[in-house]
Amino acid sequence: DVVLTQSPLSLPVTLGQPASISCRSSQSLVYSDGNTYLNWFQQRPGQSPRRLIYKVSNRDSGVPDRFSGSGSGTDFTLKISRVEAEDVGVYYCMQGTHWPRTFGQGTQVEIK
Amino acid sequence: EVQLLESGGGLVQPGGSLRLSCAASGFTFSTYDMSWVRQTPGKGLEWVSLISGSDSRAYYVDSVRGRFTISRDNSKNTLYLELNSLRAEDTAVYYCVAGSSGPRDWGQGTLVTVSS
């Protein structure tokens, strides 16, 4: 199975400051169709996961533009340009290239 | 608006069975791959099973293969997951999700607790 390793696992951030989460894959996530199916999800307390980013860098409708995704192959990053209070939660990367689909362990973002 | 409404969770003894259902609306269900994803405090998120929209081909993670069965009824816009030979480690919130490579839409989840 593809292992996705996130770092850090805990991320205390000051309001208004940037934050960055890394996701490294044990295998290339480039699919045979040329797409890279690496996604980012946010899960707020008591809620279902919400997709923020799909195919590495595409932001979902309604997602604030302070969220951005980048990377290629096996190394990916989610960045929040200026953290707001509503960004508290757990962030997961997820690969949709290989079966079984897999998730990273999650990164807890909290406000300092 | 896409809606996914899971039901069927509950408390079951080890070795027991349950059937989860997911009623879908707001999109053309028959054309979508559909999946079940579970979440436990200890193991995080785990993709359990996927069924294709085109030919209902089913895929399972190794830990549930042979015990769980995914199916769909396109006439009822409903996804199912039959859980058999349940173990304590199957205790989780089970989510119905639309799509397979990076699902945007998730249900609210249904809790399955396996305990004597």
Coordinates of C-alpha atoms in Angstrom, one line a residue:
Chain A
D1 CA 0.0 0.0 0.0
V2 CA 1.1 3.6 -0.6
V3 CA 2.1 5.2 2.7
L4 CA 1.6 8.9 3.0
T5 CA 3.7 10.6 5.7
Q6 CA 2.6 14.0 6.9
S7 CA 4.7 16.4 8.9
P8 CA 4.4 17.9 11.3
L9 CA 1.6 16.0 13.1
S10 CA 0.9 19.0 15.4
L11 CA 1.1 22.6 14.2
P12 CA 0.5 25.4 16.7
V13 CA 0.2 28.7 14.7
T14 CA -0.3 32.3 15.6
L15 CA -3.3 34.0 14.1
G16 CA -2.4 35.7 10.9
Q17 CA 0.8 33.8 10.4
P18 CA 1.4 31.2 7.7
A19 CA 1.3 27.5 8.1
S20 CA 2.7 24.6 6.0
I21 CA 2.0 20.9 6.0
S22 CA 4.1 18.3 4.1
C23 CA 2.9 15.1 2.7
R24 CA 5.4 12.6 1.3
S25 CA 4.3 9.5 -0.6
S26 CA 6.1 6.1 -0.7
Q27 CA 5.4 5.9 -4.4
S28 CA 4.8 8.3 -7.3
L29 CA 1.2 9.5 -7.4
V30 CA 1.2 10.1 -11.1
Y31 CA -1.5 8.1 -12.7
S32 CA -1.4 6.5 -16.2
D33 CA -3.6 9.4 -17.5
G34 CA -1.0 11.9 -16.5
N35 CA -2.9 13.3 -13.5
T36 CA -1.7 13.3 -10.0
Y37 CA -4.5 12.4 -7.6
L38 CA -3.3 14.0 -4.4
N39 CA -6.0 15.7 -2.3
W40 CA -6.2 17.7 0.9
F41 CA -9.0 17.5 3.4
Q42 CA -9.9 19.6 6.4
Q43 CA -11.8 18.0 9.3
R44 CA -13.2 20.4 11.9
P45 CA -14.2 19.0 15.3
G46 CA -17.4 17.0 15.0
Q47 CA -17.7 17.3 11.3
S48 CA -17.0 15.1 8.3
P49 CA -13.9 15.7 6.2
R50 CA -14.2 18.5 3.7
R51 CA -12.1 18.5 0.5
L52 CA -10.0 21.6 0.1
I53 CA -7.7 20.8 -2.7
Y54 CA -7.8 18.1 -5.5
K55 CA -5.2 17.0 -8.0
V56 CA -2.4 18.7 -6.1
S57 CA -3.3 22.3 -6.6
N58 CA -6.9 22.8 -7.5
R59 CA -8.9 24.6 -4.9
D60 CA -12.5 23.5 -4.4
S61 CA -15.4 26.0 -4.8
G62 CA -15.9 28.0 -1.6
V63 CA -12.4 27.3 -0.2
P64 CA -10.7 30.6 0.7
D65 CA -7.7 31.5 -1.5
R66 CA -5.4 31.5 1.6
F67 CA -5.3 27.7 1.0
S68 CA -3.0 26.5 -1.7
G69 CA -1.5 23.1 -2.7
S70 CA 1.7 22.3 -4.6
G71 CA 4.1 19.5 -5.3
S72 CA 4.7 16.7 -7.7
G73 CA 5.6 13.0 -7.8
T74 CA 6.0 12.1 -4.2
D75 CA 6.3 15.4 -2.4
F76 CA 3.4 17.7 -1.7
T77 CA 2.6 20.7 0.5
L78 CA -0.5 22.4 1.8
K79 CA 0.0 26.1 2.7
I80 CA -2.2 28.5 4.6
S81 CA -1.0 32.0 3.9
R82 CA -2.6 33.6 7.0
V83 CA -4.2 31.3 9.6
E84 CA -7.6 32.3 10.8
A85 CA -9.5 30.9 13.8
E86 CA -11.8 28.9 11.6
D87 CA -8.9 26.9 10.2
V88 CA -8.5 24.9 13.5
G89 CA -8.9 21.2 12.8
V90 CA -7.1 18.2 11.4
Y91 CA -5.7 18.2 7.9
Y92 CA -5.3 15.0 5.8
C93 CA -3.6 14.3 2.5
M94 CA -5.1 11.5 0.5
Q95 CA -4.0 9.7 -2.7
G96 CA -6.5 8.6 -5.3
T97 CA -4.0 7.1 -7.7
H98 CA -3.4 3.6 -6.3
W99 CA -5.6 1.0 -4.7
P100 CA -6.2 1.0 -1.9
R101 CA -6.7 4.7 -1.5
T102 CA -4.8 5.9 1.5
F103 CA -4.6 8.9 3.8
G104 CA -1.9 10.6 5.8
Q105 CA -2.0 10.4 9.6
G106 CA -3.4 13.9 9.9
T107 CA -1.9 17.2 11.1
Q108 CA -3.6 18.9 14.0
V109 CA -3.6 22.7 13.4
E110 CA -4.2 24.8 16.6
I111 CA -4.0 28.4 17.5
K112 CA -1.2 29.3 19.9
Chain B
E1 CA -27.0 20.0 -3.8
V2 CA -25.4 16.6 -3.2
Q3 CA -26.7 14.7 -0.2
L4 CA -25.4 11.4 1.2
L5 CA -27.3 10.0 4.2
E6 CA -25.9 7.0 5.9
S7 CA -27.9 4.7 8.2
G8 CA -27.7 1.2 9.7
G9 CA -25.0 1.7 12.3
G10 CA -25.2 0.5 15.8
L11 CA -23.9 -1.8 18.5
V12 CA -23.1 -5.4 17.5
Q13 CA -21.4 -8.3 19.2
P14 CA -18.1 -9.7 17.8
G15 CA -18.9 -12.1 15.0
G16 CA -22.1 -10.3 14.2
S17 CA -23.4 -8.6 11.1
L18 CA -24.8 -5.2 10.0
R19 CA -25.9 -3.6 6.8
L20 CA -25.2 0.0 6.2
S21 CA -27.1 2.1 3.7
C22 CA -26.4 5.4 2.0
A23 CA -29.2 7.3 0.3
A24 CA -27.8 9.6 -2.4
S25 CA -29.4 12.6 -4.0
G26 CA -28.5 15.7 -6.0
F27 CA -26.4 14.0 -8.6
T28 CA -26.5 11.2 -11.2
F29 CA -25.8 8.3 -8.8
S30 CA -25.5 5.6 -11.5
T31 CA -22.5 7.3 -13.2
Y32 CA -20.4 7.8 -10.0
D33 CA -18.0 5.5 -8.4
M34 CA -19.1 5.2 -4.7
S35 CA -17.0 4.3 -1.7
W36 CA -17.1 3.6 2.1
V37 CA -14.4 5.2 4.2
R38 CA -14.1 4.6 8.0
Q39 CA -12.5 6.6 10.8
T40 CA -11.3 5.4 14.1
P41 CA -9.5 7.4 16.8
G42 CA -6.5 5.1 16.7
K43 CA -6.1 4.4 12.9
G44 CA -7.4 7.6 11.4
L45 CA -9.1 7.5 8.0
E46 CA -9.2 4.2 6.1
W47 CA -10.7 3.6 2.7
V48 CA -12.7 0.4 3.1
S49 CA -14.3 -0.3 -0.3
L50 CA -15.2 1.1 -3.7
I51 CA -17.7 0.2 -6.3
S52 CA -17.5 1.5 -9.8
G53 CA -20.3 3.3 -11.5
S54 CA -19.8 1.8 -14.9
D55 CA -19.8 -1.9 -14.1
S56 CA -20.3 -2.2 -10.3
R57 CA -16.8 -3.7 -10.0
A58 CA -15.9 -3.9 -6.3
Y59 CA -12.6 -3.3 -4.5
Y60 CA -11.8 -3.9 -0.8
V61 CA -8.9 -3.1 1.5
D62 CA -7.2 -6.3 2.7
S63 CA -8.5 -6.0 6.3
V64 CA -12.1 -6.4 5.2
R65 CA -11.9 -8.5 2.1
G66 CA -14.1 -11.7 2.5
R67 CA -16.1 -10.2 5.3
F68 CA -17.6 -7.0 3.9
T69 CA -19.6 -6.7 0.7
I70 CA -20.3 -3.4 -1.1
S71 CA -23.3 -3.1 -3.5
R72 CA -25.5 -0.5 -5.1
D73 CA -29.0 -0.1 -6.3
N74 CA -29.0 2.5 -9.0
S75 CA -32.9 2.4 -9.2
K76 CA -33.0 3.5 -5.6
N77 CA -29.9 5.8 -5.6
T78 CA -28.6 3.8 -2.7
L79 CA -25.2 2.4 -1.7
Y80 CA -24.8 -0.5 0.7
L81 CA -22.2 -2.1 2.8
E82 CA -22.8 -5.6 4.3
L83 CA -20.5 -6.1 7.3
N84 CA -20.1 -9.7 8.5
S85 CA -17.8 -11.5 11.0
L86 CA -17.3 -8.2 12.7
R87 CA -14.3 -7.6 15.0
A88 CA -13.6 -5.0 17.6
E89 CA -11.2 -3.3 15.3
D90 CA -14.1 -2.6 12.9
T91 CA -15.4 -0.2 15.4
A92 CA -15.5 3.2 13.5
V93 CA -17.6 5.9 12.0
Y94 CA -18.4 4.8 8.4
Y95 CA -18.7 7.5 5.8
C96 CA -20.3 7.2 2.4
V97 CA -18.4 9.2 -0.2
A98 CA -19.1 10.0 -3.9
G99 CA -16.1 9.4 -6.1
S100 CA -12.9 7.5 -5.8
S101 CA -9.9 9.5 -6.8
G102 CA -10.6 12.4 -4.4
P103 CA -14.2 12.6 -3.2
R104 CA -15.6 16.0 -2.6
D105 CA -18.9 14.8 -1.1
W106 CA -19.1 13.0 2.2
G107 CA -22.0 11.9 4.3
Q108 CA -22.3 12.7 8.0
G109 CA -21.2 9.1 9.0
T110 CA -22.8 6.3 10.9
L111 CA -21.2 4.8 14.0
V112 CA -20.5 1.0 14.2
T113 CA -19.5 -0.3 17.6
V114 CA -18.4 -3.9 17.9
S115 CA -18.4 -5.0 21.5
S116 CA -19.7 -7.7 23.8

